[in-house]
PDB file of N, CA and C in Angstrom:
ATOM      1  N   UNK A  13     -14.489  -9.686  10.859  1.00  0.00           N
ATOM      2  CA  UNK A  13     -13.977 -10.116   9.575  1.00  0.00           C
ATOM      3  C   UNK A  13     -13.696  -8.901   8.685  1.00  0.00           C
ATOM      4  N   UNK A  14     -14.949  -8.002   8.814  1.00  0.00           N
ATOM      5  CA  UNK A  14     -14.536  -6.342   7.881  1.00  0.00           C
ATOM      6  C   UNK A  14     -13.230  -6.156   8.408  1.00  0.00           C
ATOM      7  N   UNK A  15     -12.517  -6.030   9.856  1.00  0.00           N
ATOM      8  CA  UNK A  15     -11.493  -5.270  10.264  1.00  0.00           C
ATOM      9  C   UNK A  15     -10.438  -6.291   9.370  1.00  0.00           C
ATOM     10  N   UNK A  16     -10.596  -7.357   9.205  1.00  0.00           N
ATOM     11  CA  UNK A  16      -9.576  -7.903   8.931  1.00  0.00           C
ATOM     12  C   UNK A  16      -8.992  -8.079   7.257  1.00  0.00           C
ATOM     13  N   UNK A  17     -10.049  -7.645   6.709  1.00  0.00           N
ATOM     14  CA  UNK A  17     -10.161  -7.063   5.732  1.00  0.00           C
ATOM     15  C   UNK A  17      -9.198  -6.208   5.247  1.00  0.00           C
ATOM     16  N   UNK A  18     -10.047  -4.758   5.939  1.00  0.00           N
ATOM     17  CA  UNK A  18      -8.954  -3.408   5.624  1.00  0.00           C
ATOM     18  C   UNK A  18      -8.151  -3.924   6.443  1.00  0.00           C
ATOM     19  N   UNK A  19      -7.581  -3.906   7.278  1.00  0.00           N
ATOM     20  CA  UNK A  19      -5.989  -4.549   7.404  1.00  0.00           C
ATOM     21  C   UNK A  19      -5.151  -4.991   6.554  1.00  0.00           C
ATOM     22  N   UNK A  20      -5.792  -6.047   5.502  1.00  0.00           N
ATOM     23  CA  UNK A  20      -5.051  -6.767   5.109  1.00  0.00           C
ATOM     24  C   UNK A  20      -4.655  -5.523   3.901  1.00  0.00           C
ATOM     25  N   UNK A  21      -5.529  -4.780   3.168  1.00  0.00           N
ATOM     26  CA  UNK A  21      -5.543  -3.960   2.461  1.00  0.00           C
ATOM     27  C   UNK A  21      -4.730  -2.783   2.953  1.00  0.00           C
ATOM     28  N   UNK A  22      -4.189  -2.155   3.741  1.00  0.00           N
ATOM     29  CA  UNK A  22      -3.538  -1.612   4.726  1.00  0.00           C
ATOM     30  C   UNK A  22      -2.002  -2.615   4.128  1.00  0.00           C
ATOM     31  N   UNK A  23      -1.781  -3.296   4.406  1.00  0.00           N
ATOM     32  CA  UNK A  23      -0.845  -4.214   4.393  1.00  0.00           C
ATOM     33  C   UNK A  23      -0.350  -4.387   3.119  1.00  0.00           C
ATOM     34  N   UNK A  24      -1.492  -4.114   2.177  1.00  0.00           N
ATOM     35  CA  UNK A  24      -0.683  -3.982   0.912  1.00  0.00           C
ATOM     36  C   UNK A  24      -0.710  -3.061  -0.250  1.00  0.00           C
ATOM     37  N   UNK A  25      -0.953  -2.110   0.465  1.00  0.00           N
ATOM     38  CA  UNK A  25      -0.877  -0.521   0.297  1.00  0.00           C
ATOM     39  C   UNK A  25       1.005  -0.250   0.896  1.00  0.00           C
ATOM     40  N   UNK A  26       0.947  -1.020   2.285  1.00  0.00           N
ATOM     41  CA  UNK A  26       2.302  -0.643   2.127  1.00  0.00           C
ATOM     42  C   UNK A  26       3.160  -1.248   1.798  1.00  0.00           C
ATOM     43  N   UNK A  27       2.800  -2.217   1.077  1.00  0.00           N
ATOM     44  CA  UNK A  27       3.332  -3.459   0.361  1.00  0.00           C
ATOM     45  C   UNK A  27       4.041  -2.640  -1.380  1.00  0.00           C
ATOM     46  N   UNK A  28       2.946  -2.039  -1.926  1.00  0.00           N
ATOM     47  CA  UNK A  28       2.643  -1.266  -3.351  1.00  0.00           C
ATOM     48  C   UNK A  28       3.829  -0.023  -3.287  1.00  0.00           C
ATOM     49  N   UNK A  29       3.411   1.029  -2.056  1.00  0.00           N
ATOM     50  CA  UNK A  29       3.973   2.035  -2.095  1.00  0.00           C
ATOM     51  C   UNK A  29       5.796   1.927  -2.098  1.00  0.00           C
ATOM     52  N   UNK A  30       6.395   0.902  -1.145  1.00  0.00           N
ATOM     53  CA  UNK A  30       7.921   1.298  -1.736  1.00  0.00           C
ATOM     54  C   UNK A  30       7.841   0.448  -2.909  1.00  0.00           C
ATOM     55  N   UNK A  31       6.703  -0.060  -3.274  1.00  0.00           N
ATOM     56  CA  UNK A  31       7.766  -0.665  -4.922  1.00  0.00           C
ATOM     57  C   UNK A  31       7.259   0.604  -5.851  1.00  0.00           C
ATOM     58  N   UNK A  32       5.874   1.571  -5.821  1.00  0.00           N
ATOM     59  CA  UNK A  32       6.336   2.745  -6.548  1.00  0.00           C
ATOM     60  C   UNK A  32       6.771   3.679  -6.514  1.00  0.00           C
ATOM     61  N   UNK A  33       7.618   4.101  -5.497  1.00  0.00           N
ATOM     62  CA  UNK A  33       8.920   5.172  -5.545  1.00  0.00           C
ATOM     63  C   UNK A  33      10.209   4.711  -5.945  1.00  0.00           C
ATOM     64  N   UNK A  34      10.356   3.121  -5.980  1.00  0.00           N
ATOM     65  CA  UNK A  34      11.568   2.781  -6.325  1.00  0.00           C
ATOM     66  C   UNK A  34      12.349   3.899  -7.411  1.00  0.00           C
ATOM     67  N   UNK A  35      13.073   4.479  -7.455  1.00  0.00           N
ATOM     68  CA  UNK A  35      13.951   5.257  -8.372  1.00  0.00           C
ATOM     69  C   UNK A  35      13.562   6.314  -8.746  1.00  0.00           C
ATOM     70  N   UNK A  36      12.148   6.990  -7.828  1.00  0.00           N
ATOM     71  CA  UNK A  36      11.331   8.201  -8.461  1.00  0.00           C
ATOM     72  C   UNK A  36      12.153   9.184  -7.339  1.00  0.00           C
ATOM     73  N   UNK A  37      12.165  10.708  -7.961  1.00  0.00           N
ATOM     74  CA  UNK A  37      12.889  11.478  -7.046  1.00  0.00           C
ATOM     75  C   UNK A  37      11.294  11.830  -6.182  1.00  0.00           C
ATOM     76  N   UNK A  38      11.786  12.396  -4.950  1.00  0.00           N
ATOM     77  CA  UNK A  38      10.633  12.677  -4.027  1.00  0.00           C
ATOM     78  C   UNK A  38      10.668  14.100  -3.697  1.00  0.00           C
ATOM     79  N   UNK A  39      10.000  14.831  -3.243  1.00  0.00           N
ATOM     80  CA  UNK A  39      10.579  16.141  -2.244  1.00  0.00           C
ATOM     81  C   UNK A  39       9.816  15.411  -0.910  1.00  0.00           C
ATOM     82  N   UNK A  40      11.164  15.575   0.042  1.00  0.00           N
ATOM     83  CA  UNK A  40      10.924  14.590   1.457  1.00  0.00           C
ATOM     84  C   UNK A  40       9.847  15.596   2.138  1.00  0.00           C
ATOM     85  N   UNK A  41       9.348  17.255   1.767  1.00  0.00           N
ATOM     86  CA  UNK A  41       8.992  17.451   2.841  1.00  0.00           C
ATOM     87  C   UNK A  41       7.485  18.432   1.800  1.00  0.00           C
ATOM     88  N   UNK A  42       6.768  17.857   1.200  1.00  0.00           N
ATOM     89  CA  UNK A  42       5.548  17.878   0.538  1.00  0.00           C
ATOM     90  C   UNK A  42       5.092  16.903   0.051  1.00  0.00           C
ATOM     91  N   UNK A  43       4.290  17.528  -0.811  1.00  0.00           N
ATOM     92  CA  UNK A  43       3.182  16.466  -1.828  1.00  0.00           C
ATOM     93  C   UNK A  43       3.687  15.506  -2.835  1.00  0.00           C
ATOM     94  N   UNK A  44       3.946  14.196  -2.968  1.00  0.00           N
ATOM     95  CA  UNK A  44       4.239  13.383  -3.705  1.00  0.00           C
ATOM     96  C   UNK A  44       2.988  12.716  -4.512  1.00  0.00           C
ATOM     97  N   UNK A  45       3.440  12.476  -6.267  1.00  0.00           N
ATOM     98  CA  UNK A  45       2.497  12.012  -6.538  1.00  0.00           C
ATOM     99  C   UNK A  45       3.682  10.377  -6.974  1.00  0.00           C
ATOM    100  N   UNK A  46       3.336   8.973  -6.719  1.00  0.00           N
ATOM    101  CA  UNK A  46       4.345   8.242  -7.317  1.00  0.00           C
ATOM    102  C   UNK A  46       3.556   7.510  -8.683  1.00  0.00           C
ATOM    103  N   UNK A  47       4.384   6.595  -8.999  1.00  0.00           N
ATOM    104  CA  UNK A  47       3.862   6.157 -10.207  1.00  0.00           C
ATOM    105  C   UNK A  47       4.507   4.722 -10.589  1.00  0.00           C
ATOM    106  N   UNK A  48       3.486   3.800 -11.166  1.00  0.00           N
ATOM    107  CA  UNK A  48       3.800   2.090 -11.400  1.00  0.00           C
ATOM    108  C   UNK A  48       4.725   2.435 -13.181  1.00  0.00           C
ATOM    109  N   UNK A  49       5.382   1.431 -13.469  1.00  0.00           N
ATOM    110  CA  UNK A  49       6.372   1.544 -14.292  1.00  0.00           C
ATOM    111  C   UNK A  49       4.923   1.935 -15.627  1.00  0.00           C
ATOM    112  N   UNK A  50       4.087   1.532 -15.132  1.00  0.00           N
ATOM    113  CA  UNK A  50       2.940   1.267 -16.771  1.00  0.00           C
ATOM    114  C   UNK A  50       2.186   2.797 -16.823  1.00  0.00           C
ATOM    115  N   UNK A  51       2.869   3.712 -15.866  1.00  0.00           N
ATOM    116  CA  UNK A  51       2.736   5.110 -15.915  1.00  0.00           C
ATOM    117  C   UNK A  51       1.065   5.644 -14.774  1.00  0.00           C
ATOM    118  N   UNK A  52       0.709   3.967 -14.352  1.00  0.00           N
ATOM    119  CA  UNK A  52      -0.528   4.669 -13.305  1.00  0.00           C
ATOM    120  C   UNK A  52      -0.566   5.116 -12.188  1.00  0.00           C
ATOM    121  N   UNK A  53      -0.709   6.128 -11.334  1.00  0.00           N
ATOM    122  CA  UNK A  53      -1.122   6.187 -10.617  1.00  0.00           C
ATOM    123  C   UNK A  53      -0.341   5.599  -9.030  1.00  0.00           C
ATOM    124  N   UNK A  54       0.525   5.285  -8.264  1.00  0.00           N
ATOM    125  CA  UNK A  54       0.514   4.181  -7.689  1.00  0.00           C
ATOM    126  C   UNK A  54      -0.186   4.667  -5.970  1.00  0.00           C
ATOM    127  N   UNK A  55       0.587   5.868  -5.828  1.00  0.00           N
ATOM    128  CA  UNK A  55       0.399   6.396  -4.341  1.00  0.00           C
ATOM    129  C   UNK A  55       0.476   7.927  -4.411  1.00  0.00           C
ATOM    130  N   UNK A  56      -0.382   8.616  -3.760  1.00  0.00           N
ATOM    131  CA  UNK A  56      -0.677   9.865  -3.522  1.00  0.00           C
ATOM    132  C   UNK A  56      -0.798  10.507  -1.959  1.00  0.00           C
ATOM    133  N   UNK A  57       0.259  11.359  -2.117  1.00  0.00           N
ATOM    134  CA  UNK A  57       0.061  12.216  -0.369  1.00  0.00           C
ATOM    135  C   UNK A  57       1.165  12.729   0.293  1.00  0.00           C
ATOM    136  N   UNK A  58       1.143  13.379   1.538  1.00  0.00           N
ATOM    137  CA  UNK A  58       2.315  14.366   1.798  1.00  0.00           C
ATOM    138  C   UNK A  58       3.281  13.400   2.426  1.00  0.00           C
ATOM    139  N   UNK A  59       5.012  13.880   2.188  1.00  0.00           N
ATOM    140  CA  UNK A  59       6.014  13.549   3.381  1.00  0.00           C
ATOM    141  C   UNK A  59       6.350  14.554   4.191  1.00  0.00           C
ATOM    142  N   UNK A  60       7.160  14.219   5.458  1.00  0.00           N
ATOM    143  CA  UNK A  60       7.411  14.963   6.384  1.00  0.00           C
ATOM    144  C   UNK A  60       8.886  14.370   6.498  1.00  0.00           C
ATOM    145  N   UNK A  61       9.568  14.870   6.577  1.00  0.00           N
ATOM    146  CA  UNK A  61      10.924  14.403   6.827  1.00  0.00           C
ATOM    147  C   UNK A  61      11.471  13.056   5.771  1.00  0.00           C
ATOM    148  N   UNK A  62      10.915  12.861   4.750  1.00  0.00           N
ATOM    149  CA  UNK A  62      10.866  11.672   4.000  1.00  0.00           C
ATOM    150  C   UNK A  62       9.584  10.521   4.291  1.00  0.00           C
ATOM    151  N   UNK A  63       9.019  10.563   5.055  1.00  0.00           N
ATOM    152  CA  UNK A  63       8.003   9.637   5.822  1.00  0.00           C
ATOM    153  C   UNK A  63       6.770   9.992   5.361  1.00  0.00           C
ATOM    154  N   UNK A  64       5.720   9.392   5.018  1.00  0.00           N
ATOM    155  CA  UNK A  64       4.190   9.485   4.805  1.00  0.00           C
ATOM    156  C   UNK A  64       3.661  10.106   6.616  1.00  0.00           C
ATOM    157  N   UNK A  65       3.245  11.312   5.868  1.00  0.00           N
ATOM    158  CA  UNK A  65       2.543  12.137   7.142  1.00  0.00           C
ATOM    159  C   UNK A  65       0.889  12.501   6.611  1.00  0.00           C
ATOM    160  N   UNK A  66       0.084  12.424   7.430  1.00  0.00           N
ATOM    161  CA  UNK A  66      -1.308  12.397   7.094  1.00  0.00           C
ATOM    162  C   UNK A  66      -2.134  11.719   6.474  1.00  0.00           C
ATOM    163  N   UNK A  67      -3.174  11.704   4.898  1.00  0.00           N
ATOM    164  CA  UNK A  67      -3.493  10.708   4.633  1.00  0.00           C
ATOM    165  C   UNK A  67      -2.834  10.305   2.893  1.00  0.00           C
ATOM    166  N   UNK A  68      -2.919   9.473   2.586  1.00  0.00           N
ATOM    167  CA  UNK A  68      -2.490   8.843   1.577  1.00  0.00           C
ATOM    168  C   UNK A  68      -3.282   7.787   0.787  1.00  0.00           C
ATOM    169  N   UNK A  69      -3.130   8.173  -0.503  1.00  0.00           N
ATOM    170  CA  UNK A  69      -4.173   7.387  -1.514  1.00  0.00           C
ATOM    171  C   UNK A  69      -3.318   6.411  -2.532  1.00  0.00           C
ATOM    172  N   UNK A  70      -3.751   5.132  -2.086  1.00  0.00           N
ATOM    173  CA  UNK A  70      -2.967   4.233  -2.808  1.00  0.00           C
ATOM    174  C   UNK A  70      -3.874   3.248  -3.975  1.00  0.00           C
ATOM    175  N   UNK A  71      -3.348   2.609  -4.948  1.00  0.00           N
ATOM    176  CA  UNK A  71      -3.892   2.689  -5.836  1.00  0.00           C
ATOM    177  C   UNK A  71      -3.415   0.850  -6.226  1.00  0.00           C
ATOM    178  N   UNK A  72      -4.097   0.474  -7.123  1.00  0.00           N
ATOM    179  CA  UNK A  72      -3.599  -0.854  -7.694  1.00  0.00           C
ATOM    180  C   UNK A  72      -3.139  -0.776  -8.739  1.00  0.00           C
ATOM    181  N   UNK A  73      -2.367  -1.592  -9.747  1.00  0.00           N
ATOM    182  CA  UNK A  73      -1.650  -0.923 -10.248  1.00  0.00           C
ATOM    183  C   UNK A  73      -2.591  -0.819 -11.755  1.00  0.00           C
ATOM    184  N   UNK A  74      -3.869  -1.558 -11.715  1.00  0.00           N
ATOM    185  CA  UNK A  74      -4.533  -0.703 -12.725  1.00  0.00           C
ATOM    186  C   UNK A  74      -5.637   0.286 -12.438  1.00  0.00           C
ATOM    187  N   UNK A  75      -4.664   1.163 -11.791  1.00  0.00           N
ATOM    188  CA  UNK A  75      -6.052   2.080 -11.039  1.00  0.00           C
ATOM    189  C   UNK A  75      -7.007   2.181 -10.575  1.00  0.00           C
ATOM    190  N   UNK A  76      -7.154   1.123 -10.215  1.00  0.00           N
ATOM    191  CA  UNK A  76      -8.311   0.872  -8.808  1.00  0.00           C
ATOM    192  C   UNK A  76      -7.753   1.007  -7.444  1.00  0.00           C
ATOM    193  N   UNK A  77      -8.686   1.852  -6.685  1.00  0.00           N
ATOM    194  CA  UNK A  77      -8.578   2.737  -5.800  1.00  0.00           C
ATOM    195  C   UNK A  77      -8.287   1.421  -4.538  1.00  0.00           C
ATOM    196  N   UNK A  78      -7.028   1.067  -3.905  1.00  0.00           N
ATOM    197  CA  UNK A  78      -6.300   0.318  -2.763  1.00  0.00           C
ATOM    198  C   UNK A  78      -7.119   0.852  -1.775  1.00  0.00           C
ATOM    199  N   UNK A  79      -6.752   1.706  -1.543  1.00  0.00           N
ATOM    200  CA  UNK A  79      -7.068   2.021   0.659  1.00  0.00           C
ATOM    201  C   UNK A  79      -6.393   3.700   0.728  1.00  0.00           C
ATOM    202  N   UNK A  80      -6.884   4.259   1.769  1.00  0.00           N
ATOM    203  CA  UNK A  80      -6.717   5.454   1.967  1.00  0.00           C
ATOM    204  C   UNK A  80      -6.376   5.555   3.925  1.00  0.00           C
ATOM    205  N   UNK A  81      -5.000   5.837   4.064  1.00  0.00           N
ATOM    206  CA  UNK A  81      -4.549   5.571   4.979  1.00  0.00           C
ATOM    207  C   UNK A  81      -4.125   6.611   5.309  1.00  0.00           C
ATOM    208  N   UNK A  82      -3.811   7.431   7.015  1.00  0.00           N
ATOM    209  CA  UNK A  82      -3.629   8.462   7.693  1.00  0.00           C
ATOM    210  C   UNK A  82      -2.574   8.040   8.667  1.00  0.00           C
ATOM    211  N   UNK A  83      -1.648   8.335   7.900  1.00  0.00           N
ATOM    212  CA  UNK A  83      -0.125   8.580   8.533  1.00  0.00           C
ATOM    213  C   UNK A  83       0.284   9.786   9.909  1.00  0.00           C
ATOM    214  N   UNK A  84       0.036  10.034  10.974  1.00  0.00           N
ATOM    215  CA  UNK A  84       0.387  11.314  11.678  1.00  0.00           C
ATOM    216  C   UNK A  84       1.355  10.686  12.517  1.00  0.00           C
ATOM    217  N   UNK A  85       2.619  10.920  11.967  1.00  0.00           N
ATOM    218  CA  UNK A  85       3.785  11.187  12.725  1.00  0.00           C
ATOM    219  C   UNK A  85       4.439   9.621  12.887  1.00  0.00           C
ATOM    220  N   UNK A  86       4.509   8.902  12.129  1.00  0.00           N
ATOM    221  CA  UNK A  86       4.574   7.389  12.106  1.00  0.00           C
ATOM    222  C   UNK A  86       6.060   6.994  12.935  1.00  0.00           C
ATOM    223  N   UNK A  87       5.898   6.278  14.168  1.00  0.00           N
ATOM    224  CA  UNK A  87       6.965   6.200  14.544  1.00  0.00           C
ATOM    225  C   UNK A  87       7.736   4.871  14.290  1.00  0.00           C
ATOM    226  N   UNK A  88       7.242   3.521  14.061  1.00  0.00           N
ATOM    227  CA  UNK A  88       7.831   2.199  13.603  1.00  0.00           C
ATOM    228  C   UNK A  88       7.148   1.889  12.274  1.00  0.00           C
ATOM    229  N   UNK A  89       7.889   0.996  11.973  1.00  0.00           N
ATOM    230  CA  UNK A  89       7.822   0.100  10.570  1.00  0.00           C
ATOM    231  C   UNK A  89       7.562  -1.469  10.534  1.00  0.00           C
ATOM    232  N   UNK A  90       6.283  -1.795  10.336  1.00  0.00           N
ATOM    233  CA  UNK A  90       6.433  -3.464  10.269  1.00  0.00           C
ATOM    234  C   UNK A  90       6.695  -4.036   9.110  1.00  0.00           C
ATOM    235  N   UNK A  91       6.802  -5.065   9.175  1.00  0.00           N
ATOM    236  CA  UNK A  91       7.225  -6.273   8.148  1.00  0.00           C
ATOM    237  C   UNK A  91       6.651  -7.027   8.449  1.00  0.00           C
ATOM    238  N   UNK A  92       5.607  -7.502   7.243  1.00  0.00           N
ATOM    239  CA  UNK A  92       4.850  -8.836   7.284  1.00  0.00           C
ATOM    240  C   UNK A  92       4.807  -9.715   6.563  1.00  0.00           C
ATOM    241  N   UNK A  93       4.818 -10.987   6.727  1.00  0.00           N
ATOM    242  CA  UNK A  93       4.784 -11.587   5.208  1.00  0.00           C
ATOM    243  C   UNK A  93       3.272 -12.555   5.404  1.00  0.00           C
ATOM    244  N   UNK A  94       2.494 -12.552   4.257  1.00  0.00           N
ATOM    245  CA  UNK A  94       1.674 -13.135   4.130  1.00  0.00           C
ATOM    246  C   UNK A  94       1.538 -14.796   3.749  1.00  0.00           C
ATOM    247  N   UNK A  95       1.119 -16.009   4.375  1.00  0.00           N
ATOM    248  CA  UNK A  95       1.591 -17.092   4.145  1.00  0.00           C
ATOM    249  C   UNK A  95       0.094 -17.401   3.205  1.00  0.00           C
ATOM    250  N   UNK A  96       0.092 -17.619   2.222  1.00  0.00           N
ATOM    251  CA  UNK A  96      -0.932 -18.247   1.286  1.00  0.00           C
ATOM    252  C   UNK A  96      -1.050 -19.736   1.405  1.00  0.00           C
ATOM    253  N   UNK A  97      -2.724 -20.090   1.121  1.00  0.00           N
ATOM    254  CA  UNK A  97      -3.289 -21.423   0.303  1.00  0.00           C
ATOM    255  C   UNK A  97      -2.967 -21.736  -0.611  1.00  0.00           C
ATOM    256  N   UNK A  98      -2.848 -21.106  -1.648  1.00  0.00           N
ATOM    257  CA  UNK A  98      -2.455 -21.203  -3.119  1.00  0.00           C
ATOM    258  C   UNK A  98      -1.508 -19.591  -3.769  1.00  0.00           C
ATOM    259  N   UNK A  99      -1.238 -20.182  -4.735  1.00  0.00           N
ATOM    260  CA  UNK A  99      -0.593 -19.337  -5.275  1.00  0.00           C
ATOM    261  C   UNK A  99      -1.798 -18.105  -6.020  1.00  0.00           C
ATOM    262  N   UNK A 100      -1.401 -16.792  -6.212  1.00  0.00           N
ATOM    263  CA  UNK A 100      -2.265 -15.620  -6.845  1.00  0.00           C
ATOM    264  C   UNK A 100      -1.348 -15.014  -8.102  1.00  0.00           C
ATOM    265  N   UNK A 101      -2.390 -15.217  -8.894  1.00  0.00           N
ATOM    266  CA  UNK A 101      -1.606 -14.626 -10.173  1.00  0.00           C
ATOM    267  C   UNK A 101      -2.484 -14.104 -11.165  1.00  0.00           C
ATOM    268  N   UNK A 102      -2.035 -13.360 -11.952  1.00  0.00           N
ATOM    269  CA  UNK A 102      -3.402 -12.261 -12.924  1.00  0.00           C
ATOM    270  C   UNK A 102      -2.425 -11.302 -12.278  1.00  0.00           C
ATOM    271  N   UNK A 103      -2.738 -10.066 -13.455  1.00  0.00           N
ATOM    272  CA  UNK A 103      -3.179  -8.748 -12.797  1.00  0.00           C
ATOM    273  C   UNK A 103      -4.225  -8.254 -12.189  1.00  0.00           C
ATOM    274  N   UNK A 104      -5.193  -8.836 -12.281  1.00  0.00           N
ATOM    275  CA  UNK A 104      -6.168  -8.462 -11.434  1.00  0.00           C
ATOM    276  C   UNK A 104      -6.608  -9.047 -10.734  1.00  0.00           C
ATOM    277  N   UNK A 105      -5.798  -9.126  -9.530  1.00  0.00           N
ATOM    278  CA  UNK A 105      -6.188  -9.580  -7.998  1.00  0.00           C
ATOM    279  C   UNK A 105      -6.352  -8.451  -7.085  1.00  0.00           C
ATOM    280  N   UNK A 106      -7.515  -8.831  -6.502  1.00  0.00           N
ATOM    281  CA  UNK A 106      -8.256  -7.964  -5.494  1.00  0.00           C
ATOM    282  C   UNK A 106      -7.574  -8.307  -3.939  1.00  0.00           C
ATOM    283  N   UNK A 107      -7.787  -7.318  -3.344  1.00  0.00           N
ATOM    284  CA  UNK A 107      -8.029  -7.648  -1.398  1.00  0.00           C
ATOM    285  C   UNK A 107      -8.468  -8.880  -1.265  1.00  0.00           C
ATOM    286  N   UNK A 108      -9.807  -9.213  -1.553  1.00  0.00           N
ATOM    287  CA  UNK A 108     -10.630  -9.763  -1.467  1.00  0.00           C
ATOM    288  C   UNK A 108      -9.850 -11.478  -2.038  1.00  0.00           C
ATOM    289  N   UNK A 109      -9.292 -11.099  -3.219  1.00  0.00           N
ATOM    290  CA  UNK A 109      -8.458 -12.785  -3.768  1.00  0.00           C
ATOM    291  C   UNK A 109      -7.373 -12.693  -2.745  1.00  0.00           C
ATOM    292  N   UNK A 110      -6.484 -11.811  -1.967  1.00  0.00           N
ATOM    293  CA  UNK A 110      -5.516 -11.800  -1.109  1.00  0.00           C
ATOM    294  C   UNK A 110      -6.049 -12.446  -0.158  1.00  0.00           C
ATOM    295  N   UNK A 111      -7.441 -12.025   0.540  1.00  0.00           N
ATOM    296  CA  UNK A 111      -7.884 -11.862   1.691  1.00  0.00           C
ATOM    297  C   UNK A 111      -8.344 -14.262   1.788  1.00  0.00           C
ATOM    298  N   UNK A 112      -9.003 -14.048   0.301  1.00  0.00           N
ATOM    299  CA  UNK A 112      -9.391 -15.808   0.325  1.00  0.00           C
ATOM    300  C   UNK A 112      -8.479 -16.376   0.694  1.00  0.00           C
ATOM    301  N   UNK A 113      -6.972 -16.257  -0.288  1.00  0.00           N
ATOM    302  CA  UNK A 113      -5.447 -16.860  -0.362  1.00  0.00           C
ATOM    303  C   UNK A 113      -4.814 -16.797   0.621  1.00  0.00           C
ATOM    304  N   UNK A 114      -5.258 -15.946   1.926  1.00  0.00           N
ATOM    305  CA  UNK A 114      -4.069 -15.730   2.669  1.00  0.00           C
ATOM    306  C   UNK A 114      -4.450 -17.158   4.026  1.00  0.00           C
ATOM    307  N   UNK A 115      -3.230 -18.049   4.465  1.00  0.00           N
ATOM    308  CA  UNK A 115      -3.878 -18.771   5.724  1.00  0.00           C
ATOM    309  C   UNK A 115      -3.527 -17.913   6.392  1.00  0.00           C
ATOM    310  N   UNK A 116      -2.602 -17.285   6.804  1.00  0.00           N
ATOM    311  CA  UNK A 116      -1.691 -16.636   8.157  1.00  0.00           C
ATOM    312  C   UNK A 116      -0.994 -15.878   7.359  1.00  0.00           C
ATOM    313  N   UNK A 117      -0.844 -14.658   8.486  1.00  0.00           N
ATOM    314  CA  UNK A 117       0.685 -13.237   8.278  1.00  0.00           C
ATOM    315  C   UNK A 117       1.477 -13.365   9.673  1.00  0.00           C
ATOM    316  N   UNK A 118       2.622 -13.125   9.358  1.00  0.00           N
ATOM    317  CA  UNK A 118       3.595 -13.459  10.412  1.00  0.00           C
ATOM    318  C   UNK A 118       4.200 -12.067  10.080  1.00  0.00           C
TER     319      UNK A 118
END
């Protein structure tokens, strides 16, 4: 149940991260810091060719610390969508309210 956990947290770390680079310039081949429109924090860590290489610190968007994930040399991209019990709403929803809400990811 822990694994399934960070997974799911995993999942929406990379869920977070392209919505905070949307429109931010990057340098594709160092240290990026990105950032949520409300100026926090969103994702932290190196690119390699444009791509997350090594580890990376992702964030919620009121700065509580997401998941810390290790990118080396990432060769595919998934897409998941999460099918919920109920609907989640607040800003402050946790893993943990994802993790209750979710029945199935496809």
């Amino acid at each position: 149940m822990e694994i399934l956990k960070q997974n799911i947290k995993l999942l929406l770390a990379s869920f977070f991260f392209p919505l905070a680079i949307f429109s931010q310039e990057t340098n594709p081949n160092g240290f990026n810091v990105f950032y949520y429109e409300n100026g926090v924090v969103a994702s932290k860590g190196f690119l390699k060719d444009g791509k997350p290489n090594g580890y990376w610190f992702n964030y919620y968007p009121n700065g509580g610390s997401l998941v810390v994930a290790n990118h080396v040399d990432p060769k595919i991209e998934v897409e998941l969508a999460f099918v919920l019990k109920h609907d989640l709403t607040g800003a402050d929803v946790t893993a943990d309210d994802v993790y209750d809400a979710t029945d199935h990811v496809v």
